[in-house]
GROMACS .gro file of C-alpha atoms in nm:
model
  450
    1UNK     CA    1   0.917   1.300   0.606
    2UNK     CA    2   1.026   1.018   0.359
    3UNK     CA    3   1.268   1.044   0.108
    4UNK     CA    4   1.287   0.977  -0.250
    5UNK     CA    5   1.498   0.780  -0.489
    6UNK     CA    6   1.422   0.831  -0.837
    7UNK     CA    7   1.612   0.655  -1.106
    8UNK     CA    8   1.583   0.751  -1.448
    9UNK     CA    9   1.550   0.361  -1.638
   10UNK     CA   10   1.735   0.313  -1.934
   11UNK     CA   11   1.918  -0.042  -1.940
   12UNK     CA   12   2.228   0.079  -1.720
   13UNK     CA   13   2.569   0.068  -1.785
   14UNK     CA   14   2.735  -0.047  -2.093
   15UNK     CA   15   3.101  -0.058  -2.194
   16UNK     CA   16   3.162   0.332  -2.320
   17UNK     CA   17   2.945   0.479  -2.102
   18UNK     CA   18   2.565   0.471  -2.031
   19UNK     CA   19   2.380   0.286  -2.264
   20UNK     CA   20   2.114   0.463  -2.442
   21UNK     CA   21   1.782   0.206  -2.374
   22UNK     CA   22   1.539   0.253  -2.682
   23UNK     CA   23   1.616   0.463  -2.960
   24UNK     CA   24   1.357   0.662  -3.205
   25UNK     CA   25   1.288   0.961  -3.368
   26UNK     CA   26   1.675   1.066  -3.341
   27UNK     CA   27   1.663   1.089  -2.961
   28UNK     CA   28   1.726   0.777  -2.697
   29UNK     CA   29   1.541   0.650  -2.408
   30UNK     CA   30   1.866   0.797  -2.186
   31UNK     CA   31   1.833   1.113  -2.306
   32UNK     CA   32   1.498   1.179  -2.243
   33UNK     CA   33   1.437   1.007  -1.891
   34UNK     CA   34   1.785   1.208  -1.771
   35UNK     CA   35   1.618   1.546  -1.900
   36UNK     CA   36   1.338   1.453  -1.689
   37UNK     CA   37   1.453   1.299  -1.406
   38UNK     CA   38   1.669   1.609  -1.343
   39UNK     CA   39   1.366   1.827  -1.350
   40UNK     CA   40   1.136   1.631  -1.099
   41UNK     CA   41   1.431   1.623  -0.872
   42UNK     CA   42   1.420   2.016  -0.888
   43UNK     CA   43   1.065   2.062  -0.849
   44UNK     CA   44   1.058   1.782  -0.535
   45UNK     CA   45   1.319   1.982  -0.384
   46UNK     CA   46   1.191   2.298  -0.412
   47UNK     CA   47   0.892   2.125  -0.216
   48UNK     CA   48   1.120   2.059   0.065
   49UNK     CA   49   1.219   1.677   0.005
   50UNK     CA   50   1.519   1.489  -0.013
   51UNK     CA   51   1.587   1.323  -0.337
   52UNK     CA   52   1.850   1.061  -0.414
   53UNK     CA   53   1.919   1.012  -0.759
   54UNK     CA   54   2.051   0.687  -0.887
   55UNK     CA   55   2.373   0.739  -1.088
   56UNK     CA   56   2.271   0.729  -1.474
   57UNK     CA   57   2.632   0.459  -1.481
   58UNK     CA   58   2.483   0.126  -1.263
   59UNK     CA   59   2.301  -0.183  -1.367
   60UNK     CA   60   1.981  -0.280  -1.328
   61UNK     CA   61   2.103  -0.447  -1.071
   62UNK     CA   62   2.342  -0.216  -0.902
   63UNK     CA   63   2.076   0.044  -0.890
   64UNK     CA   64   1.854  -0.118  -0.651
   65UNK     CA   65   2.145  -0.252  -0.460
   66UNK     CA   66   2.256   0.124  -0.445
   67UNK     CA   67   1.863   0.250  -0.360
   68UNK     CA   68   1.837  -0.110  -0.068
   69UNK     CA   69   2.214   0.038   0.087
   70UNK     CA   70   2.068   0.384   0.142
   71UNK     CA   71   1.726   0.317   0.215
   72UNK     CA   72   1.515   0.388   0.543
   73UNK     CA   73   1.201   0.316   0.647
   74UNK     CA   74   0.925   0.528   0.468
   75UNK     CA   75   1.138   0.644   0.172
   76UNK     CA   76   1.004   0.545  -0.164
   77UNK     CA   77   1.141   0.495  -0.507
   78UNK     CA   78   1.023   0.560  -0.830
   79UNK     CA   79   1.180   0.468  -1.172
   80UNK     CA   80   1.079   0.577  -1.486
   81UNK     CA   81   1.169   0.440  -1.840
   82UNK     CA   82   1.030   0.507  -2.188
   83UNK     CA   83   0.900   0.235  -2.321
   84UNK     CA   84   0.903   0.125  -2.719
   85UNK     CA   85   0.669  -0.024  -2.965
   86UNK     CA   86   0.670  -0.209  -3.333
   87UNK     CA   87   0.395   0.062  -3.383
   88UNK     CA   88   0.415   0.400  -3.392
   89UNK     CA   89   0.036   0.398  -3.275
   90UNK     CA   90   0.087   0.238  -2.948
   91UNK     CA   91   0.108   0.527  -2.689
   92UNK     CA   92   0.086   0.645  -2.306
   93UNK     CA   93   0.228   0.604  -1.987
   94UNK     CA   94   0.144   0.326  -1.708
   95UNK     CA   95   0.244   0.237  -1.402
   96UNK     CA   96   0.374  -0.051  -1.242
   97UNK     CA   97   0.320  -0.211  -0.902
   98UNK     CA   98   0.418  -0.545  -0.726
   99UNK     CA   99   0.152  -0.787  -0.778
  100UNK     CA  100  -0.121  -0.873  -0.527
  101UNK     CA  101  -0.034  -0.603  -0.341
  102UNK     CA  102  -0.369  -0.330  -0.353
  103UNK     CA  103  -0.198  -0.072  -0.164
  104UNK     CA  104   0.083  -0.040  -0.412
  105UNK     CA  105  -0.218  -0.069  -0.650
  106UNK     CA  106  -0.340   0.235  -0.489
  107UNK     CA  107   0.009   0.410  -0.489
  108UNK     CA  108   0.039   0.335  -0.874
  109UNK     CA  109  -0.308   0.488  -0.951
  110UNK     CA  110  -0.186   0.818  -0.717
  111UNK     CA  111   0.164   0.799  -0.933
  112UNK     CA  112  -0.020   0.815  -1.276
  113UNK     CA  113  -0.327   1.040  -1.162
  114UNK     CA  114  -0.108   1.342  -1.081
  115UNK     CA  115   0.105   1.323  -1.444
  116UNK     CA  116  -0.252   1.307  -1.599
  117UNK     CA  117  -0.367   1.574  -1.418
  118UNK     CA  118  -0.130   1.800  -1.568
  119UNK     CA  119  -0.070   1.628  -1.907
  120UNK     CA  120  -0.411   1.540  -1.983
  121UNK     CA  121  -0.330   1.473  -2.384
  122UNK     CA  122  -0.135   1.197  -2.265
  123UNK     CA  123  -0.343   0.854  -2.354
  124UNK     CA  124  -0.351   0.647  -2.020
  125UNK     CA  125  -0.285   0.264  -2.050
  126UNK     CA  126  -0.393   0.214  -1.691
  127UNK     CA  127  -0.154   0.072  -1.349
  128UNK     CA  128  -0.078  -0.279  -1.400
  129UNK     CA  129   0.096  -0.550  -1.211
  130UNK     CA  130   0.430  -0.651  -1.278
  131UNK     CA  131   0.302  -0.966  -1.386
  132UNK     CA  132   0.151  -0.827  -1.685
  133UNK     CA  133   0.485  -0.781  -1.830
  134UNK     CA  134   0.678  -1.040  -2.073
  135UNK     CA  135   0.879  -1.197  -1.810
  136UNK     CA  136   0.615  -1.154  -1.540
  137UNK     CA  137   0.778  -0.975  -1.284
  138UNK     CA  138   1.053  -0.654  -1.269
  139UNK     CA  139   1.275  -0.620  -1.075
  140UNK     CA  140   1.245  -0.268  -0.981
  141UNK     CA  141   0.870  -0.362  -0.771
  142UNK     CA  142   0.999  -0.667  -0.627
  143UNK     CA  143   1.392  -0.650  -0.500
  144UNK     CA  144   1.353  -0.275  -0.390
  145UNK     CA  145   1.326  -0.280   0.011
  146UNK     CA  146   1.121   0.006   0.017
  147UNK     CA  147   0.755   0.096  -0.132
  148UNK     CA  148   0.881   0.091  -0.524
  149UNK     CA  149   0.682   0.151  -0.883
  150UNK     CA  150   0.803   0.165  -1.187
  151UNK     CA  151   0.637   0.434  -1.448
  152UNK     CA  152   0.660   0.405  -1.816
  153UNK     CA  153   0.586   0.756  -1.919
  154UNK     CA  154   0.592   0.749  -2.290
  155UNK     CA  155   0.649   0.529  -2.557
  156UNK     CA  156   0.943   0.655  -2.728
  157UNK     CA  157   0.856   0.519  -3.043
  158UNK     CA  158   0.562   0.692  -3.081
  159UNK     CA  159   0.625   1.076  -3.283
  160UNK     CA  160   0.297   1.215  -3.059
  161UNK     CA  161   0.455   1.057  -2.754
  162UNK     CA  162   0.795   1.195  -2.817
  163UNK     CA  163   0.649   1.578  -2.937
  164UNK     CA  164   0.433   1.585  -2.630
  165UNK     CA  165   0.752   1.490  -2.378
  166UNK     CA  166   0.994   1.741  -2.591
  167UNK     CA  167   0.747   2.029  -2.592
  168UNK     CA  168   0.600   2.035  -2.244
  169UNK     CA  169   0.829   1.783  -2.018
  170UNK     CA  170   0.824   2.060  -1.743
  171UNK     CA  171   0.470   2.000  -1.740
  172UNK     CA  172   0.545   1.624  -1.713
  173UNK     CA  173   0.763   1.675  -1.426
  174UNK     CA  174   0.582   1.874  -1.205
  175UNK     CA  175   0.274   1.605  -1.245
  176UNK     CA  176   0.511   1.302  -1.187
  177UNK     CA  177   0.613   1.559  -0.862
  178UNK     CA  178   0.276   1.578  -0.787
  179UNK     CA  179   0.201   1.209  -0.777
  180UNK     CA  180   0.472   1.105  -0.565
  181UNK     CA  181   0.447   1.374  -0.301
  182UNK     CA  182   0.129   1.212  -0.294
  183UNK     CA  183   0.218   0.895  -0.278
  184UNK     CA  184   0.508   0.979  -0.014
  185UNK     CA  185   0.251   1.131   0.213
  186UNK     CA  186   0.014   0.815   0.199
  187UNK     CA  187   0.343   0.626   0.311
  188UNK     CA  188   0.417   0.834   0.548
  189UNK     CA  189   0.188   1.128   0.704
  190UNK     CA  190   0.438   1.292   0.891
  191UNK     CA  191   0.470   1.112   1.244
  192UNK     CA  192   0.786   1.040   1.362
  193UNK     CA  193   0.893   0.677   1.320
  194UNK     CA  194   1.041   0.475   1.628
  195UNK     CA  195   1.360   0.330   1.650
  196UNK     CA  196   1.260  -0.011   1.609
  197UNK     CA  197   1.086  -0.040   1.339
  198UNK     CA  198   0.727  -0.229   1.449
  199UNK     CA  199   0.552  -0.447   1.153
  200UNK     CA  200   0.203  -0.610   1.166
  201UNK     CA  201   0.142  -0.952   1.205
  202UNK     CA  202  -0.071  -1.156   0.913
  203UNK     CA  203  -0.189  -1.527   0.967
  204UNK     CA  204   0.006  -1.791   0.705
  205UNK     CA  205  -0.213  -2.077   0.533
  206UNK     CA  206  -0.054  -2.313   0.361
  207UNK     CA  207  -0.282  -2.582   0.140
  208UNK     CA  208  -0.560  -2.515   0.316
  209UNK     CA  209  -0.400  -2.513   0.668
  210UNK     CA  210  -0.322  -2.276   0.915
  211UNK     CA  211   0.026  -2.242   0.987
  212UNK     CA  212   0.118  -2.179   1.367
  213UNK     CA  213   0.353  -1.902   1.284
  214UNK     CA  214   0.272  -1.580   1.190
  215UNK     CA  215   0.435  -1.368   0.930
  216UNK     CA  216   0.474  -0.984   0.901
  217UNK     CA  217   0.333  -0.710   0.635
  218UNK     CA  218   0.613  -0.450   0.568
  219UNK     CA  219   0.518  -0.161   0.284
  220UNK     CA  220   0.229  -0.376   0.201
  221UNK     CA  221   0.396  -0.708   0.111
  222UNK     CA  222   0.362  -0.967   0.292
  223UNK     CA  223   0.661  -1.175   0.463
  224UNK     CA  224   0.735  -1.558   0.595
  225UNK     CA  225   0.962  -1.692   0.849
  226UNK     CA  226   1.245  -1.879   0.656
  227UNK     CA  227   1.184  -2.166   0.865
  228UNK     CA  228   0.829  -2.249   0.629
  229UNK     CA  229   1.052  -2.201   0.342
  230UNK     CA  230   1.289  -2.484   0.464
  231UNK     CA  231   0.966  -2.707   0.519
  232UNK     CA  232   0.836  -2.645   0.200
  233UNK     CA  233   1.203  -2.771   0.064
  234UNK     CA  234   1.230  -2.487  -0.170
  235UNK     CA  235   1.649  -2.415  -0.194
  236UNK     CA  236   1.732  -2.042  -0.179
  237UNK     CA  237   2.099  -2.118  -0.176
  238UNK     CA  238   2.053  -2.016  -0.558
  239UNK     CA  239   1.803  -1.769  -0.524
  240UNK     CA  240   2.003  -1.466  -0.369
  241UNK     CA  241   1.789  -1.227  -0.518
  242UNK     CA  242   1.494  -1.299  -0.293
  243UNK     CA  243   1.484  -1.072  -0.058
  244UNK     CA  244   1.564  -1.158   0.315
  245UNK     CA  245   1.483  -0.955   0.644
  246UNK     CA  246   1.592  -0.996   0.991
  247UNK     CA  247   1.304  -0.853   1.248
  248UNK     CA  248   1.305  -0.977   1.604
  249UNK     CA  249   1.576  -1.247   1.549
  250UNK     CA  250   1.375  -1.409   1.278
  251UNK     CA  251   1.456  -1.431   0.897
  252UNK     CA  252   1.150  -1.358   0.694
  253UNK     CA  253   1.160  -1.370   0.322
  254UNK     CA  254   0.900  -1.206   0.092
  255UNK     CA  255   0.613  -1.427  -0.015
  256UNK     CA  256   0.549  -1.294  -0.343
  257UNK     CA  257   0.920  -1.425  -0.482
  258UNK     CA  258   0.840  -1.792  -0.403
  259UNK     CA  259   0.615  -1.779  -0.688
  260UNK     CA  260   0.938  -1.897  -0.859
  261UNK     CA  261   0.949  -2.179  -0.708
  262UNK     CA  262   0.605  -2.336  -0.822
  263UNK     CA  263   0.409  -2.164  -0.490
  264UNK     CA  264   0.046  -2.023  -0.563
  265UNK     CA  265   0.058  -1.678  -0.335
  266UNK     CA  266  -0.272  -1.530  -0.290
  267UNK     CA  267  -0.398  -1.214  -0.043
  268UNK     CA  268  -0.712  -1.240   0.219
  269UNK     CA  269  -0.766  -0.881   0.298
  270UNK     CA  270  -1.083  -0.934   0.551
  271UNK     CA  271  -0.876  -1.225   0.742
  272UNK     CA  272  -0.506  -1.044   0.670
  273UNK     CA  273  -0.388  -1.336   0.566
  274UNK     CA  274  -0.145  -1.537   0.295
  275UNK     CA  275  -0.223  -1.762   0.129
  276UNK     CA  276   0.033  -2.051  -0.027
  277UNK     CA  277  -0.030  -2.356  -0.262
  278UNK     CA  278   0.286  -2.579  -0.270
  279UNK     CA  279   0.042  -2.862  -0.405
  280UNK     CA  280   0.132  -2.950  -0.819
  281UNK     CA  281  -0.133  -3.059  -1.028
  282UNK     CA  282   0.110  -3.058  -1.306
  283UNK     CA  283   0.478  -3.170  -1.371
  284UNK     CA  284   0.730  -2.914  -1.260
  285UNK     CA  285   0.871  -3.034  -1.621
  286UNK     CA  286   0.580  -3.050  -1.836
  287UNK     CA  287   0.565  -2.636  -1.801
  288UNK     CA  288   0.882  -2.629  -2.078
  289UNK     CA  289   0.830  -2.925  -2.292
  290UNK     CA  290   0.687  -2.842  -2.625
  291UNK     CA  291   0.545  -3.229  -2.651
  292UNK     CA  292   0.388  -3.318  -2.377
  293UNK     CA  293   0.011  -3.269  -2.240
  294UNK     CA  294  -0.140  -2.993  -2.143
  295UNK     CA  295  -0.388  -2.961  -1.830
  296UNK     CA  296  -0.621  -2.716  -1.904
  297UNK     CA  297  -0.968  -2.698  -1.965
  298UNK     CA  298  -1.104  -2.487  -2.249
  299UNK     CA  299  -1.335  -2.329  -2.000
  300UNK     CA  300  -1.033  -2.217  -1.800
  301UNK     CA  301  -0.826  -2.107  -2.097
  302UNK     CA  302  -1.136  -1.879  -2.156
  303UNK     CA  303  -1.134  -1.734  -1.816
  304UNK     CA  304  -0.775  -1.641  -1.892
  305UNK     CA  305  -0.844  -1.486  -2.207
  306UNK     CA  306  -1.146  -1.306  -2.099
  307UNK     CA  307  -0.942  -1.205  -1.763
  308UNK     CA  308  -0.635  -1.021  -1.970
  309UNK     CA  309  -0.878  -0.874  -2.268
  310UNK     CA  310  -1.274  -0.872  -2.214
  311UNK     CA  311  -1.305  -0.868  -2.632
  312UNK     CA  312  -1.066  -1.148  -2.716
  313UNK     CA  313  -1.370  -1.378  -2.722
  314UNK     CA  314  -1.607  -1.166  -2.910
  315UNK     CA  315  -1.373  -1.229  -3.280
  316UNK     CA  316  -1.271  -1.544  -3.199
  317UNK     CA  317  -1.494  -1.732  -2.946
  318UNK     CA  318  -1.393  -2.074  -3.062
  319UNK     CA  319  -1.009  -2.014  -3.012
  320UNK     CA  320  -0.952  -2.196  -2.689
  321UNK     CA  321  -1.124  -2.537  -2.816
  322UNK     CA  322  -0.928  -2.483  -3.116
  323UNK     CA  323  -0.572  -2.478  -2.972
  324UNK     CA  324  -0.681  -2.792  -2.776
  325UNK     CA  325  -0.804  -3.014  -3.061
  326UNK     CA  326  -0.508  -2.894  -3.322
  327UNK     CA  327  -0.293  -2.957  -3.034
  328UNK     CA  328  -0.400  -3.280  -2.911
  329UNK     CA  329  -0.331  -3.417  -3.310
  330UNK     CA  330   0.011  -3.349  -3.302
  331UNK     CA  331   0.127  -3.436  -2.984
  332UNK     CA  332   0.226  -3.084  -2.911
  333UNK     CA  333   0.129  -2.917  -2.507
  334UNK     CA  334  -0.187  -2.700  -2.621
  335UNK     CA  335  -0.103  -2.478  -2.285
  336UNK     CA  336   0.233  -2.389  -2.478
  337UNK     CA  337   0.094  -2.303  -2.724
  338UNK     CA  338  -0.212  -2.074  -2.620
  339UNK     CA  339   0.014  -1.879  -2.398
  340UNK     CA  340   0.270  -1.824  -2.722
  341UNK     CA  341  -0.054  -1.663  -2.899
  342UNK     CA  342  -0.139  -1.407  -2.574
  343UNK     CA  343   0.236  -1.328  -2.613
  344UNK     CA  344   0.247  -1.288  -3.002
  345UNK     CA  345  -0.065  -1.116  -3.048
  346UNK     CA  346  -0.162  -0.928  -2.692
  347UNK     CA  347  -0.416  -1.165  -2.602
  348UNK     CA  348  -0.570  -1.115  -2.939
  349UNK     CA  349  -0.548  -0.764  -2.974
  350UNK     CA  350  -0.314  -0.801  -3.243
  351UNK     CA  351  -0.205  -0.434  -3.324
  352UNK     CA  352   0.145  -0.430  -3.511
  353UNK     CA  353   0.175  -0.583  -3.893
  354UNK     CA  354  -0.073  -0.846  -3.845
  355UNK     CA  355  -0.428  -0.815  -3.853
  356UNK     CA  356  -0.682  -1.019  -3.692
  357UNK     CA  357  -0.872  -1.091  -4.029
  358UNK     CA  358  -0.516  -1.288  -4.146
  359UNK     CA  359  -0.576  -1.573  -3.874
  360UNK     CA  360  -0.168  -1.564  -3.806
  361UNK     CA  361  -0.173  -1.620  -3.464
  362UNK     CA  362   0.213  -1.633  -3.419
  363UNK     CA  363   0.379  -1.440  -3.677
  364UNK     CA  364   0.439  -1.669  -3.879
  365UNK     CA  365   0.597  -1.554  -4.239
  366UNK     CA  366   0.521  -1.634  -4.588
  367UNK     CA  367   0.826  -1.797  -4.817
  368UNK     CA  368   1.015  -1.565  -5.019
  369UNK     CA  369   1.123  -1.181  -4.962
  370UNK     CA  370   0.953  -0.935  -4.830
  371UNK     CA  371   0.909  -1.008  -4.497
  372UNK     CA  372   0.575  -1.034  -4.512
  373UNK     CA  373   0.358  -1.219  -4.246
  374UNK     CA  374   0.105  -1.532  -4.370
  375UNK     CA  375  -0.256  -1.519  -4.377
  376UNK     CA  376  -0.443  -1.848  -4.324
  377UNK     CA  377  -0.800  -1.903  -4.458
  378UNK     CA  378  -0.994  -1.967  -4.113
  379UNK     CA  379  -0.900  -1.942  -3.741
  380UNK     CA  380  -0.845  -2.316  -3.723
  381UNK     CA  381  -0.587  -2.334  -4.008
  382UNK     CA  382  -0.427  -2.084  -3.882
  383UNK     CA  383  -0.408  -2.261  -3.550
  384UNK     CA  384  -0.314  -2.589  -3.686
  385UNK     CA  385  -0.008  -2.368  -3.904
  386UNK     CA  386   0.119  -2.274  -3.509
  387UNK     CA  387   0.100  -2.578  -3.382
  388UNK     CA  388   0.247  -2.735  -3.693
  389UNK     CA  389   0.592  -2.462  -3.674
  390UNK     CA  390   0.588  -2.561  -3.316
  391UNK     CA  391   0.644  -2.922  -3.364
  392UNK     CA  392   0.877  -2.904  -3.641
  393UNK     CA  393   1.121  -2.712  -3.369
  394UNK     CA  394   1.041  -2.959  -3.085
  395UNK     CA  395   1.021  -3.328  -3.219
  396UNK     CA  396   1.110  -3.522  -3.547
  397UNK     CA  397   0.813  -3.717  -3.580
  398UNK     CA  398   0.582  -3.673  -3.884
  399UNK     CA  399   0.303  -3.432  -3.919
  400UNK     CA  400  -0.060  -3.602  -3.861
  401UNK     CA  401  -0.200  -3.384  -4.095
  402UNK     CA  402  -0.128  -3.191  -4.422
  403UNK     CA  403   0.132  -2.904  -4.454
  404UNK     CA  404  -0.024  -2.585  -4.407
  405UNK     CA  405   0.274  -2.415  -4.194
  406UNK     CA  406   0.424  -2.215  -4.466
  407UNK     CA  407   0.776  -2.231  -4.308
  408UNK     CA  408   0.756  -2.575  -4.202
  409UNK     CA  409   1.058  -2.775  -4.464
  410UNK     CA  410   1.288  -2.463  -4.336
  411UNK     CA  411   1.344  -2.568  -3.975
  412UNK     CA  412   1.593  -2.830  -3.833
  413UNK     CA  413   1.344  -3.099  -3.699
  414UNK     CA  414   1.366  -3.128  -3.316
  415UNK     CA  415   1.645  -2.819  -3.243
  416UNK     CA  416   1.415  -2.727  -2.956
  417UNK     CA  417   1.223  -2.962  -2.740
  418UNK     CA  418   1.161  -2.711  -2.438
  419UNK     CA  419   0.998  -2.411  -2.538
  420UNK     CA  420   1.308  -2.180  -2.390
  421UNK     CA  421   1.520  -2.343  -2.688
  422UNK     CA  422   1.260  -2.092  -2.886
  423UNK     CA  423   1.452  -1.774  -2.769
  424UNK     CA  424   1.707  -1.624  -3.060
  425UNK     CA  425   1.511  -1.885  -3.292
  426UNK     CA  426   1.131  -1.842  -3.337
  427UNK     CA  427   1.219  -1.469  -3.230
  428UNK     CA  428   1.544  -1.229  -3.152
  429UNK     CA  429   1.444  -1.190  -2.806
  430UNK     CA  430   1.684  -1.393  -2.583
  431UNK     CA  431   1.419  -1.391  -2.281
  432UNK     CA  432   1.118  -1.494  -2.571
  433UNK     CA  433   1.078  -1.808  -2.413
  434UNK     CA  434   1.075  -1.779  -2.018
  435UNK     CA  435   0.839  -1.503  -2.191
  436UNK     CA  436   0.613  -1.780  -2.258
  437UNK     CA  437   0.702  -1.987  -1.944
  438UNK     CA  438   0.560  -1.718  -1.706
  439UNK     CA  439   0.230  -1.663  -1.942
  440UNK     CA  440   0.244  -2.047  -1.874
  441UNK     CA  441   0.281  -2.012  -1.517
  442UNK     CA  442   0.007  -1.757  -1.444
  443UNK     CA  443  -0.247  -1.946  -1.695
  444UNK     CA  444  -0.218  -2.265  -1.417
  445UNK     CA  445  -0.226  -1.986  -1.175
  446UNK     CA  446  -0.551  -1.874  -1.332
  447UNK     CA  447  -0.673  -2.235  -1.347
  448UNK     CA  448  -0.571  -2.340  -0.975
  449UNK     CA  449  -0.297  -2.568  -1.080
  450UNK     CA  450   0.005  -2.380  -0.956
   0.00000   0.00000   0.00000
């Protein structure tokens, strides 16, 4: 039987002590996961398994270099955070899996099933790959060496979230129990592993050819010799978080994490084969500068839109062919700037202080206290008032049209050319703009250009 390593997620270790992750309602994210992780680690050993349980004092970072030291073959590891919202409305748990990888999908779906099962009030937001997130990955699906997912179970800083957690988290447990005893048993059924480990072989094709090597599958993912990696001249010397395996005197590295590294990685179930794309149809460069081009079609920035929210079209069907005109006036990479609007507003689904009917497509403010966020007339002036703020930050060349960016005089002309200058500026977040850069990346994903 497999083991378990549950870690209870809450940003890791601070100076003082742990640090507390999100805080609401007069309770922290800490608190709360801790409560619970110590009760599914009951209830799975009362079921007969052996649980590890990450110290509550490491990293990010040291945790899954604490779970990869201790880990064996058919063990699995779960971590589960609380996540937090600008609205109190936004509630329910999701899971997490590795991306392009359907039996993790399937895991995921088992993980969230069995806490639904017994908390049924809880809303469900659905498994999702870790590229849905800001930065596009996590690092708890991909740098874990076993079969990992990561479960947000709640969002603290919702008061129905945090009542239904506080008054029935025993139920929570035992369903989160209940999900990965399932999942563990899918992983493994009970035989008796061999020595050697023994991993399947999958075919490699690499822009559009067969490569005469084969790679391996190991808990789903699937694995290149390093040798490809040296001929597609990627440098992992400053990579050493992608993970490396020796098997049969050959160094493999995981497919999945050369996606870094401008390579297209796509999955052929029927033929059990990868697939990698190493050929640009864009600048490596032109993916961060503000003024430049950008290469998509409004067809494909559509398919995007349609592909992360089926209604985003139905309020504002024009949008795409909007962002390319105002764009194209101005000088200013229309790709940038579509992908800062799925970011700002959830692919359109808007949600927090802004309302679709205000046309304020990336929070932009009004002048004057208050806070309060600017509505724009129509969809296209409240396109052309993004793409406006944008340029002001990246170049000090003159506006081709009127003012209608309310904020526009405020910013110091050209402070950031590349749109990661935009982090701790446009917004607080100090990842806000390789936010942007990995919507970027997976839009030219989406389009075939990556």
């Amino acid at each position: 039987m497999g083991r378990v390593f549950i870690s209870a997620g809450h940003g890791g270790k601070e100076a003082g002590g742990i640090d507390p992750g999100s805080i609401a309602g007069g309770t922290t994210e800490a608190k709360e996961m801790i409560l619970l992780r110590d009760l599914i680690l009951t209830e799975l050993r009362a079921r007969g398994f052996e649980v590890l349980s990450v110290p509550d004092s490491l990293s990010a970072r040291a945790s899954i270099e604490w779970i990869n030291s201790r880990a064996r073959r058919n063990d699995v590891a779960v971590e589960i955070q609380a996540d937090s919202a600008s609205s109190p409305a936004v509630n329910g748990a999701s899971v997490y899996y590795i991306s392009n990888n359907e039996e993790r999908k399937s895991n995921a779906e088992t993980l969230l099933m069995g806490l639904l099962r017994r908390v049924p009030q809880l809303n469900s937001r659905g498994v999702k790959p870790d590229t849905a997130t800001g930065m596009g990955q996590l690092m708890f699906t991909r740098q874990v060496a076993i079969a990992s997912l990561l479960m947000q179970v709640i969002f603290l800083s919702s008061p129905e979230d945090r009542a239904l957690l506080q008054t029935r988290r025993r139920e929570f447990a035992v369903g989160i129990a209940d999900g990965v005893v399932a999942w563990s048993r899918a992983i493994d059924p009970g035989s008796t592993p061999p020595s050697e480990p023994t991993y399947p072989a999958i075919n490699i094709k690499i822009n559009g050819q067969n490569y005469a090597e084969q790679g391996i599958l190991i808990n789903g993912n699937a694995y290149i010799p390093i040798d490809l990696v040296d001929r597609l001249q990627i440098d992992l010397t400053k990579a050493p978080n992608v993970r490396r395996i020796s098997y049969r005197r050959v160094v493999y590295v995981k497919a999945i994490e050369l996606r870094e590294f401008n390579i297209s990685i796509a999955w052929d179930a029927a033929s059990r084969t990868v697939i990698l794309k190493s050929n640009l149809a864009i600048c490596p460069n032109q993916i961060e500068k503000i003024i430049s081009r950008g290469a998509t079609s409004e067809v494909q920035l559509q398919i995007f839109l349609r592909d992360n929210n089926q209604e985003a079209l139905v309020k504002f069907p024009d949008i795409p062919k909007l962002y390319r005109e105002e764009a194209a006036i101005e000088g200013v990479n229309h790709d940038i700037a579509f992908c800062q609007m799925c970011l700002e507003t959830s692919f359109l689904r808007f949600g927090d202080d802004i309302k679709p009917q205000q046309n304020n497509f990336a929070g932009l403010a009004t002048i004057g206290g208050g806070n309060e966020t600017a509505t724009f007339s129509s969809a296209r002036i409240g396109v052309r008032a993004h793409i406006q703020h944008l340029k002001a930050y990246a170049s000090l060349e003159p506006l081709a049209q009127e003012v209608v960016d309310p904020r526009f005089r405020f910013v110091t002309r050209g402070i950031a050319p590349l749109v990661t200058d935009l982090s701790g500026r446009w917004e607080a977040d100090s990842q806000y703009g390789e936010k942007i850069v990995a919507l970027v990346k997976r839009l030219y994903e989406s389009a075939g250009l990556l």
